[in-house]
Coordinates of C-alpha atoms and ligand atoms in Angstrom, one line a residue:
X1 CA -38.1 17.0 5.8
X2 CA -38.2 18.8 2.2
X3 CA -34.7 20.6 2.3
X4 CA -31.5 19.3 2.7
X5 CA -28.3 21.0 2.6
X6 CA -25.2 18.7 1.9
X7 CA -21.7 20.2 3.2
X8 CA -18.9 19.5 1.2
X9 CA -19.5 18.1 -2.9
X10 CA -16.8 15.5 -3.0
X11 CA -16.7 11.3 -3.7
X12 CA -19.2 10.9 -0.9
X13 CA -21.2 14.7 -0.6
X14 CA -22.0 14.9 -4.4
X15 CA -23.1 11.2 -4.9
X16 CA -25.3 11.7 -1.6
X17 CA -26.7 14.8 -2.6
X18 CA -27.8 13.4 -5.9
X19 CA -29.1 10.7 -4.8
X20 CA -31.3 12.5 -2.3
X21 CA -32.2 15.3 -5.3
X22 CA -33.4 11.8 -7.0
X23 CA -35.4 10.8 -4.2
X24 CA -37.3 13.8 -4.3
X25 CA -35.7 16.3 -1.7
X26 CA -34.8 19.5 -2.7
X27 CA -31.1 19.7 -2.0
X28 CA -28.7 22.7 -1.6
X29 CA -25.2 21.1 -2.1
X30 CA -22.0 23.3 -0.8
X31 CA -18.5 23.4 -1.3
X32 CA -15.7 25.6 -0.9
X33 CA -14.3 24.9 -4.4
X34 CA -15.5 27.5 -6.5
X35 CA -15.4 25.5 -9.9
X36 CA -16.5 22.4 -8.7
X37 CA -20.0 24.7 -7.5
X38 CA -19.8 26.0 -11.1
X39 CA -19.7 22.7 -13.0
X40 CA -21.7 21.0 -11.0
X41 CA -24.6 24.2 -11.7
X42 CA -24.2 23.2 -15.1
X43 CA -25.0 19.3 -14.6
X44 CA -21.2 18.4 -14.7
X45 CA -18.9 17.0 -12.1
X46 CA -15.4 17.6 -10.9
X47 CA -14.9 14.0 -9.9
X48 CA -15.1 10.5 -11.9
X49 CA -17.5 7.5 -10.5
X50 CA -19.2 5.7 -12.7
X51 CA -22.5 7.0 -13.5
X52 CA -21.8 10.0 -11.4
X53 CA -22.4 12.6 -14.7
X54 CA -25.8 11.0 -15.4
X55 CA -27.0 11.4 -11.9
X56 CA -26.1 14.9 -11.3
X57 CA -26.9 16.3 -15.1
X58 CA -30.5 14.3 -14.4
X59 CA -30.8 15.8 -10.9
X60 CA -29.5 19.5 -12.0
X61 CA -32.2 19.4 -14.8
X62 CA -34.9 18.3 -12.3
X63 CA -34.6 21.8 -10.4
X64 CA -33.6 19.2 -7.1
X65 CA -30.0 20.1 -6.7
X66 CA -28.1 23.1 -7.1
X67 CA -25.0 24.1 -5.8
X68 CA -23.3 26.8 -3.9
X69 CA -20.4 28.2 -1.8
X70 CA -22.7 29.1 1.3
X71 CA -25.0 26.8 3.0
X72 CA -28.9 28.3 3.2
X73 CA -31.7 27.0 5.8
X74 CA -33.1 23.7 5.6
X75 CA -34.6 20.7 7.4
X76 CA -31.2 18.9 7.2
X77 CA -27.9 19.0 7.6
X78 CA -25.4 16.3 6.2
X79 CA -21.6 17.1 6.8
X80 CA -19.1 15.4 4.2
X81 CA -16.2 17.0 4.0
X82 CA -12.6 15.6 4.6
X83 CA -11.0 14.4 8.4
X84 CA -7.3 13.8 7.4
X85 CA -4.5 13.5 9.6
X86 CA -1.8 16.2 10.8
X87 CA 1.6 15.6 12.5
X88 CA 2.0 12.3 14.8
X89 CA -1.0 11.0 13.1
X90 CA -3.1 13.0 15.0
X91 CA -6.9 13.6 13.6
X92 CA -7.1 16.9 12.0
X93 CA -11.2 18.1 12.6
X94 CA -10.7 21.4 11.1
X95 CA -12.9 20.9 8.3
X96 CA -15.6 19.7 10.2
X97 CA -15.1 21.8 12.8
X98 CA -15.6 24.9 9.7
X99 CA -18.7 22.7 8.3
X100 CA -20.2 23.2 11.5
X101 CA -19.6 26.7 12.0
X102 CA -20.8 27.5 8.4
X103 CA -24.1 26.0 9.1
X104 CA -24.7 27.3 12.7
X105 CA -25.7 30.5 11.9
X106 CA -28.9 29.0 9.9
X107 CA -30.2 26.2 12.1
X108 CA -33.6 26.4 13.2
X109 CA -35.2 24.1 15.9
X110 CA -35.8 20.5 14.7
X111 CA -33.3 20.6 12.5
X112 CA -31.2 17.3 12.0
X113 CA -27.7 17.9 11.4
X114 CA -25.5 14.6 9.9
X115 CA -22.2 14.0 10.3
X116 CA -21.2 11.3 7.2
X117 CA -17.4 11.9 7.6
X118 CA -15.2 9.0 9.3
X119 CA -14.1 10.8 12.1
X120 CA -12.7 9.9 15.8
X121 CA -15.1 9.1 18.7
X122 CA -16.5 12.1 20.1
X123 CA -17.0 14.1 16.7
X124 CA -20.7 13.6 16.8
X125 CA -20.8 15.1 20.4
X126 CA -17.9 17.7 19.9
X127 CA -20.8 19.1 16.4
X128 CA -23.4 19.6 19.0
X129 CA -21.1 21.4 21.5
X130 CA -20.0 23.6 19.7
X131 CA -23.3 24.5 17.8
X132 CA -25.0 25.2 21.1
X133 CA -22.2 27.1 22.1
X134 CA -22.6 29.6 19.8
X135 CA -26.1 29.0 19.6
X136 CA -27.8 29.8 23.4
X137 CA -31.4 29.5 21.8
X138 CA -31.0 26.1 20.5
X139 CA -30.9 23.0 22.7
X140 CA -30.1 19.5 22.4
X141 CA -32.3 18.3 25.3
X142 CA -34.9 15.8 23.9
X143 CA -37.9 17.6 25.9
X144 CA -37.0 21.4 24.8
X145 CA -39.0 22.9 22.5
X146 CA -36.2 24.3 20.7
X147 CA -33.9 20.9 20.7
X148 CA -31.9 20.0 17.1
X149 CA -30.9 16.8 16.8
X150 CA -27.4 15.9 16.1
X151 CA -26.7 12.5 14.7
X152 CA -23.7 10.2 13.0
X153 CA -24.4 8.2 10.0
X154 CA -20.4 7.3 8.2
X155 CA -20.6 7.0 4.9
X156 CA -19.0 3.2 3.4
X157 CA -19.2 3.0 -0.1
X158 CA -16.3 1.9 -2.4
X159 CA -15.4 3.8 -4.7
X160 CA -16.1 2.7 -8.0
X161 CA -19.2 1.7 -6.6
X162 CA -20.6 4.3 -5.3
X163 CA -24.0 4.8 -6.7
X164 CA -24.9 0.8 -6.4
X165 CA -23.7 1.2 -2.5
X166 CA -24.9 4.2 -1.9
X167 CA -28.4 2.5 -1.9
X168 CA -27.6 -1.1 -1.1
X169 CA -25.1 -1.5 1.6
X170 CA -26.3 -1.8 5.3
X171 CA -26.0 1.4 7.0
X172 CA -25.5 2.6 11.1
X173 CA -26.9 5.0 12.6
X174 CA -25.9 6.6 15.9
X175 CA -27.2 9.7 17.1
X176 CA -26.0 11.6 20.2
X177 CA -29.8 10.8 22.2
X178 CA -32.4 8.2 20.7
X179 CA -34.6 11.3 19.5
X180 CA -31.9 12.1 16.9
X181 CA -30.9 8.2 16.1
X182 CA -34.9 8.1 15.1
X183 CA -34.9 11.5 12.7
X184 CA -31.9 10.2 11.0
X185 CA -33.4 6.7 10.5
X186 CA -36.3 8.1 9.1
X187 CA -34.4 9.9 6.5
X188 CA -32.2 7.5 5.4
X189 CA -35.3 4.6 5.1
X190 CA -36.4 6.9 2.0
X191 CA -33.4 6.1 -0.1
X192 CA -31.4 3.0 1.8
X193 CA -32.6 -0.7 0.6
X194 CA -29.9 -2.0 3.3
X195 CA -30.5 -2.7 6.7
X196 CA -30.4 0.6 8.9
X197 CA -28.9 -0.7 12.2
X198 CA -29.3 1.9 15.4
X199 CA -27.1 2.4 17.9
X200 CA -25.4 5.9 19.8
X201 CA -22.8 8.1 17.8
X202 CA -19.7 7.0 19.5
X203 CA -20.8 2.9 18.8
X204 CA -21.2 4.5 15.1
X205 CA -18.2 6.1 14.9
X206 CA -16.1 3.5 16.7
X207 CA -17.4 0.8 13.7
X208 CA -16.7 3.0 11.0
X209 CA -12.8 3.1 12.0
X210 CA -12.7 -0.7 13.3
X211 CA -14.3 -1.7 9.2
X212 CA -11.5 0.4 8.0
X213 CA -8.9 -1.3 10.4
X214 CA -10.1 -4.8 9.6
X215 CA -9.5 -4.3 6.1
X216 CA -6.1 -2.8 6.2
X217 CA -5.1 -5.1 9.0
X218 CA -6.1 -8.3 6.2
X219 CA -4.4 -6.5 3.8
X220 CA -1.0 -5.8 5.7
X221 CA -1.4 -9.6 6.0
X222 CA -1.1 -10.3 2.4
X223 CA 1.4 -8.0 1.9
X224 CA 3.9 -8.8 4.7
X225 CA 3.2 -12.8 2.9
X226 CA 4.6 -11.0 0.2
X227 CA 7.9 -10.0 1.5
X228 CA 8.3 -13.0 2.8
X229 CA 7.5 -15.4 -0.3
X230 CA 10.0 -13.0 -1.9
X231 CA 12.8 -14.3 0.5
X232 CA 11.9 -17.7 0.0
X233 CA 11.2 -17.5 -4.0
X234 CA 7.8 -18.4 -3.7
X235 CA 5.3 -17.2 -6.0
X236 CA 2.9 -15.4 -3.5
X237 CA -0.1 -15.3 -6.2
X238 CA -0.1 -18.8 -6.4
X239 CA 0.3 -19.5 -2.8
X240 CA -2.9 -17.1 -1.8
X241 CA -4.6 -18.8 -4.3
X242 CA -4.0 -22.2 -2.9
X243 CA -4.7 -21.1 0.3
X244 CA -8.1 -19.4 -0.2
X245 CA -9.2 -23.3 -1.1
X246 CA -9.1 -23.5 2.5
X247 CA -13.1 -22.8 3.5
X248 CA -12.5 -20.7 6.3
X249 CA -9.5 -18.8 4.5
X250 CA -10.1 -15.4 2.4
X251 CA -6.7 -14.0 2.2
X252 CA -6.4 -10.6 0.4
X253 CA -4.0 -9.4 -2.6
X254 CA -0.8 -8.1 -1.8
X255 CA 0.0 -4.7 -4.0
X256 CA 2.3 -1.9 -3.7
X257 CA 1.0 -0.4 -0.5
X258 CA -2.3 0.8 0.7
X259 CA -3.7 4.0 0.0
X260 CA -7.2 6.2 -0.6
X261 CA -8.2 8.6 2.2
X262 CA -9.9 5.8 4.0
X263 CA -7.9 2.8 4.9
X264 CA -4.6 4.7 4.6
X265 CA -6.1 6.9 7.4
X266 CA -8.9 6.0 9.7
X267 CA -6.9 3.4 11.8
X268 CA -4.5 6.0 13.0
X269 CA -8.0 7.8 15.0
X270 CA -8.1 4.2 17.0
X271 CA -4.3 4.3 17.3
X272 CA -4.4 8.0 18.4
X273 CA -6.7 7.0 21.6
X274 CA -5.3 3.6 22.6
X275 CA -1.6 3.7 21.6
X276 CA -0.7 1.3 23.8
X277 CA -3.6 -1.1 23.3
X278 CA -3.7 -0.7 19.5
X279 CA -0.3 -3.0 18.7
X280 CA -1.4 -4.7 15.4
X281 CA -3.7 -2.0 14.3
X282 CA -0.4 -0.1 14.4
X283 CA 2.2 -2.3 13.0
X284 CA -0.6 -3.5 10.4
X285 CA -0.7 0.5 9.0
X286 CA 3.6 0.7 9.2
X287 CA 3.2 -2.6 7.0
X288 CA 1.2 -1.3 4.9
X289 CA 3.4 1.7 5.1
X290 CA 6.3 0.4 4.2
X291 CA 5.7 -1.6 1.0
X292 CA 6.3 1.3 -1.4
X293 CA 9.7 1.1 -0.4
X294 CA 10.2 -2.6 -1.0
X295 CA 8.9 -1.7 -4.8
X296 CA 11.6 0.3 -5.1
X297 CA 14.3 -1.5 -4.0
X298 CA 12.9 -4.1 -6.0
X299 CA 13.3 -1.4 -9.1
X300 CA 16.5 -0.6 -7.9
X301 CA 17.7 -4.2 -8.0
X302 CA 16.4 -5.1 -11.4
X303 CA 17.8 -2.1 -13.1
X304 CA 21.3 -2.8 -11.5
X305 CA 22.5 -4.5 -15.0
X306 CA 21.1 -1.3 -16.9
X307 CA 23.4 1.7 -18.2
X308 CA 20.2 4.0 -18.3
X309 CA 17.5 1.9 -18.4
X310 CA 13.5 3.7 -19.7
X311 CA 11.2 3.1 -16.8
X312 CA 7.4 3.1 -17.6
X313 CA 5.3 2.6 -14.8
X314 CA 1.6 1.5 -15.2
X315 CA -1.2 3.3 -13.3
X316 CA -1.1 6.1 -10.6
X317 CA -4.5 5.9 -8.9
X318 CA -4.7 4.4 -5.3
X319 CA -6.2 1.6 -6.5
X320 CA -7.9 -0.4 -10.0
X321 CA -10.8 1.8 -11.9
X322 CA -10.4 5.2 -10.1
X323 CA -9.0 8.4 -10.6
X324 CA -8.5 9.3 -7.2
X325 CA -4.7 9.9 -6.4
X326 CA -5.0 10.7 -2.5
X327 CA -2.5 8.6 -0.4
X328 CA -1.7 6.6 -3.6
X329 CA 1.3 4.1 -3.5
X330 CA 1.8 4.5 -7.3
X331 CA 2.4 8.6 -7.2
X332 CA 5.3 8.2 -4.1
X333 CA 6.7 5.4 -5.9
X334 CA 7.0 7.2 -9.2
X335 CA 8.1 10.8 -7.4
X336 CA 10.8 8.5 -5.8
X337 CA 11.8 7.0 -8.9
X338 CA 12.5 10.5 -10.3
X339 CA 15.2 11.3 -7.7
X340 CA 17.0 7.8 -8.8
X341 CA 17.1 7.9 -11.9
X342 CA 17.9 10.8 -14.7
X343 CA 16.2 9.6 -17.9
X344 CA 12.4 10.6 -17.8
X345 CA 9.8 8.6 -16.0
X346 CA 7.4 7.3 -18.5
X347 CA 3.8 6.9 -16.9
X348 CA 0.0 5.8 -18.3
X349 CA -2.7 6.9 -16.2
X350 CA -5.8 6.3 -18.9
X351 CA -8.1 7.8 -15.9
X352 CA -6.2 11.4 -15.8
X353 CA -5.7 13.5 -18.8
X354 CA -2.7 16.0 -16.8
X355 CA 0.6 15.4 -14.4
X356 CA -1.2 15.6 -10.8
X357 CA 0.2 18.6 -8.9
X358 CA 2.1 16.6 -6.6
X359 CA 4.4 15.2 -9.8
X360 CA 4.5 18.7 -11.9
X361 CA 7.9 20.1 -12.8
X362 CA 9.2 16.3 -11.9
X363 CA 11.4 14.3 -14.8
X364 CA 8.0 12.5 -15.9
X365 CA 5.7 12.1 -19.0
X366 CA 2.1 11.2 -19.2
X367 CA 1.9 8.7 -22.3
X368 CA -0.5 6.4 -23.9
X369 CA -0.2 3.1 -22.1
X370 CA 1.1 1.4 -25.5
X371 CA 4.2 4.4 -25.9
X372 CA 4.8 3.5 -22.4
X373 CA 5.0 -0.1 -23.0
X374 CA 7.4 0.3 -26.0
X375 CA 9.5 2.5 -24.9
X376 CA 10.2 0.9 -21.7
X377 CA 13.5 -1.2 -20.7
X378 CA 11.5 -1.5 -17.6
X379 CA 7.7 -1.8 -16.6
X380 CA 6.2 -1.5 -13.4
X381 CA 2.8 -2.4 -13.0
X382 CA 1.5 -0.5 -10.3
X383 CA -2.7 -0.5 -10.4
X384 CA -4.4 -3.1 -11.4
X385 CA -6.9 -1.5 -13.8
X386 CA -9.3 -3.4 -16.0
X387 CA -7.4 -1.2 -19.0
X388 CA -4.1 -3.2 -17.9
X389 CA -5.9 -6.4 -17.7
X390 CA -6.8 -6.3 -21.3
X391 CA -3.2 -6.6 -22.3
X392 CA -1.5 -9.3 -24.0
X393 CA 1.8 -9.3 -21.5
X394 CA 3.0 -11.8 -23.1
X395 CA 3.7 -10.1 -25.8
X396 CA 6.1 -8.4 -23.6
X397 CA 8.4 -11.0 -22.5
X398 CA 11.5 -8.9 -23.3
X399 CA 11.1 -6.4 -20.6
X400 CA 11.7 -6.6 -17.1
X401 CA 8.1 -6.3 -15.3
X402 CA 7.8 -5.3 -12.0
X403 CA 4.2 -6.7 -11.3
X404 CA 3.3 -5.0 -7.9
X405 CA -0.4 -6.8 -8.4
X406 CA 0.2 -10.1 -9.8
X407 CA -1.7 -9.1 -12.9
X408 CA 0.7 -10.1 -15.4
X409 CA 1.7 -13.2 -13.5
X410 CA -2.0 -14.3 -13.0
X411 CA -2.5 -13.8 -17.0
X412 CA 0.6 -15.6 -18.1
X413 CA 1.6 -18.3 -16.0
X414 CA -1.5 -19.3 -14.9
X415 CA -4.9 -20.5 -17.0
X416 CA -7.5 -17.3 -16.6
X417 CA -10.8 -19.6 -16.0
X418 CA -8.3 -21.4 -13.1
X419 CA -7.4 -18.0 -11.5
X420 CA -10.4 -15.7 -10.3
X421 CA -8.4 -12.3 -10.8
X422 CA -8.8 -10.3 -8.3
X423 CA -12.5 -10.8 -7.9
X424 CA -12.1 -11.5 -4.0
X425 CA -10.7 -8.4 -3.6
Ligands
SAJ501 N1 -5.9 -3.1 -1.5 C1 -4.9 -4.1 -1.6 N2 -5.2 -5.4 -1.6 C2 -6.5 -5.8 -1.4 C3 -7.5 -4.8 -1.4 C4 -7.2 -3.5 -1.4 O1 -3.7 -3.8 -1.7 O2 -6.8 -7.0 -1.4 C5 -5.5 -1.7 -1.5 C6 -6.1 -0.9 -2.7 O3 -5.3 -1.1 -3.9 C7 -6.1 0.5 -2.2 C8 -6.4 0.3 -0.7 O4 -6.1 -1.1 -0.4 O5 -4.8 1.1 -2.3 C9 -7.8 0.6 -0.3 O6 -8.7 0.1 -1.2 P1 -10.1 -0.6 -0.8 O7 -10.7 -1.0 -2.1 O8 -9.8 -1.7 0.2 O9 -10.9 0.5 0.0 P2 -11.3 2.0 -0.3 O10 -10.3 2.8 0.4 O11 -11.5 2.3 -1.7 O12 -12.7 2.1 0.5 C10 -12.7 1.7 1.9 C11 -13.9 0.7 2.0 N3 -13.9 0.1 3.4 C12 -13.9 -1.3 3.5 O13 -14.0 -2.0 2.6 C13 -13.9 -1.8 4.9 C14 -15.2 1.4 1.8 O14 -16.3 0.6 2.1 C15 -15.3 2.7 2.7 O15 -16.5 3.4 2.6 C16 -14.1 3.6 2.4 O16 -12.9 2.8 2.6 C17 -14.2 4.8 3.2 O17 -14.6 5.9 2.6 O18 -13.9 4.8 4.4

């Protein structure tokens, strides 16, 4: 194994490619977006994680990584491209089902091709079909001469934490025979400290989407609490706080929805097979779902007593520390908020420097967070970044805060040393 070619250059493709450019592979990154090839050829990146631009500058200047729109022969294959969802919540495999045909042509026996992508059970196996479909001379019997081996190993780093996870967490691998399970292991042991646990590629793929579904399932929990410490005036911080006391209790944060491409996503693949097994996976997602529309009524109610009241909202990333927007709560809240009301939307994003697509030609204007603070009638705290930690809300007492994440509340009505904010999270 001296060659690796890494399909798709995005949160998860790009940090794995230069990673394994670090490790020593030579690695032959691809992607589709024709800028992102050209900044990243130049040591730059499209994308922001922490410590990303010193990795791939490092590994660009090493002569390990380069990048291009076409795939070339290698030893490896990893696949890491997007597996959204299309109408009904159905799994949408058409990029990986165009990763896999890219690469086809240039397969050689003993090759190892890698799915990282979260994907529905099956994926693994449907990569190898259709590769030795259009590929008679290759095999995936263990005991031909002319076998690949065809594996799944899903990627689950946090962002923001990338790099460190990369390398730490525990990882699973599953291939589609034990042959392929054993490559795979062998090439992750060069760069994984965590555990590598074996097992076949539909076990693999199967705990990818249940980690997913665990997560959103606790969180749907925290934020149906929400609604209802809202109808009985509790303060739901506090309460969650109180309750994690408990030893056996780890209750997450309630916010203003869930998003990302992960956790907003993957649950509907288990949903998709067993829809009338999976009940709570289900109504844990239309939870989840829903709570972006129980921010804006709460807008709507507060700004009842307001002629035309300035609305600032606070943050637009799916979640604290990011600049990822995919799925996020914050942009459908503040799109929505555009239809209700006619003055401008005021919104601070300090990890964006432009209006994302989604909210151009909208009544909105990216400010500084301070403009957006004095301007406002109206604040709405919608991402809990570290930036929006730092301020002293109580120095804004005068305005009406909406506090989707209980950061201003945490701050101000309760001691910081008492409160560990948001750490558990
Ligand atoms: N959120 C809450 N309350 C919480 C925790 C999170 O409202 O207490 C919200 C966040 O604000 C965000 C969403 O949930 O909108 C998801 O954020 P996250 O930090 O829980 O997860 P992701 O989407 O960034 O990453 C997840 C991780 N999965 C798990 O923790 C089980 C990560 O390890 C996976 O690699 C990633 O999905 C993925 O790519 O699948």
């Amino acid at each position: 194994m001296k060659k690796i070619c890494v399909i798709g250059l995005g949160y998860i493709g790009l940090p794995t490619a230069a990673i394994l450019a670090k490790t020593g592979f030579k690695v032959h990154g691809v992607d589709v977006n024709e800028k992102a090839v050209e900044l990243i050829n130049n040591g730059k990146v499209h994308i922001f994680e922490p410590d990303l631009d010193i990795l791939v500058k490092k590994a660009v200047e090493s002569g390990n990584l380069k990048a291009s729109v076409k795939p070339e022969k290698a030893d490896v294959f990893i696949i890491a491209v997007p597996t959204p969802f299309k109408e009904g919540h159905k799994p949408d495999l058409t990029y990986v089902e165009q990763a896999t045909r890219s690469i086809t042509p240039y397969l050689e026996p003993g090759n190892i091709i890698i799915l990282e992508s979260t994907s529905p059970v099956g994926t693994t196996e449907k990569i190898a079909e259709w590769i030795i479909n259009e590929r008679k001379d290759l095999s995936i019997d263990e005991r031909s001469e002319n076998r690949i081996f065809v594996s799944h190993c899903p990627e689950r780093v946090l962002p923001g934490k990338i790099l460190k996870e990369l390398i730490e967490n525990n990882r699973i691998i599953g291939g589609i025979n034990k042959e392929s399970t054993k490559k795979t292991v062998e090439l992750y042991k060069t760069f994984v400290k965590g555990k590598i646990l074996e097992t076949n590629s539909r076990t693999a793929e199967m705990s990818k989407l249940v980690e997913n579904a665990y997560r959103d399932v606790n969180i749907a929990f925290a934020n149906e609490l929400s609604l209802i410490c809202d109808e009985l005036g509790i303060n739901v911080w506090e309460l969650i706080y109180l309750a994690n006391h408990h030893p056996r209790v780890n209750i997450l944060q309630p916010g203003p929805g869930v998003g990302g491409h992960c956790i907003a996503v993957d649950p509907w693949f288990i949903v998709d097979v067993a829809p009338e097994t999976a009940k709570l996976i289900r109504t844990a997602r239309l939870v989840n779902d829903s709570k972006p529309y129980f921010v804006i009524e709460k807008i709507k109610e507060v700004t009842k007593n307001f002629d035309n009241p300035t609305i600032a909202c606070l943050g637009l990333s799916f979640k604290a520390n990011v600049d990822d927007l995919r799925e996020s709560p914050a942009v459908k809240i503040v799109k929505e908020l555009t239809v209700l009301f006619k003055g401008t939307i005021y919104v601070s994003e300090p990890h964006i420097e432009e209006i994302p697509q989604e909210l151009k030609g909208l009544n909105i204007k990216l400010v500084k967070t301070r403009d957006a603070l004095d301007k406002a009638d109206v604040i709405v705290l919608l991402v809990d970044h570290d930036y929006f930690k730092a301020i002293q809300w109580e120095n804004y007492h005068d305005k009406v805060i909406i506090d989707t994440r209980g950061l201003v509340q945490k701050q101000t009505q309760y001691k910081k040393e008492q409160m560990n904010l948001g750490s558990k999270t």
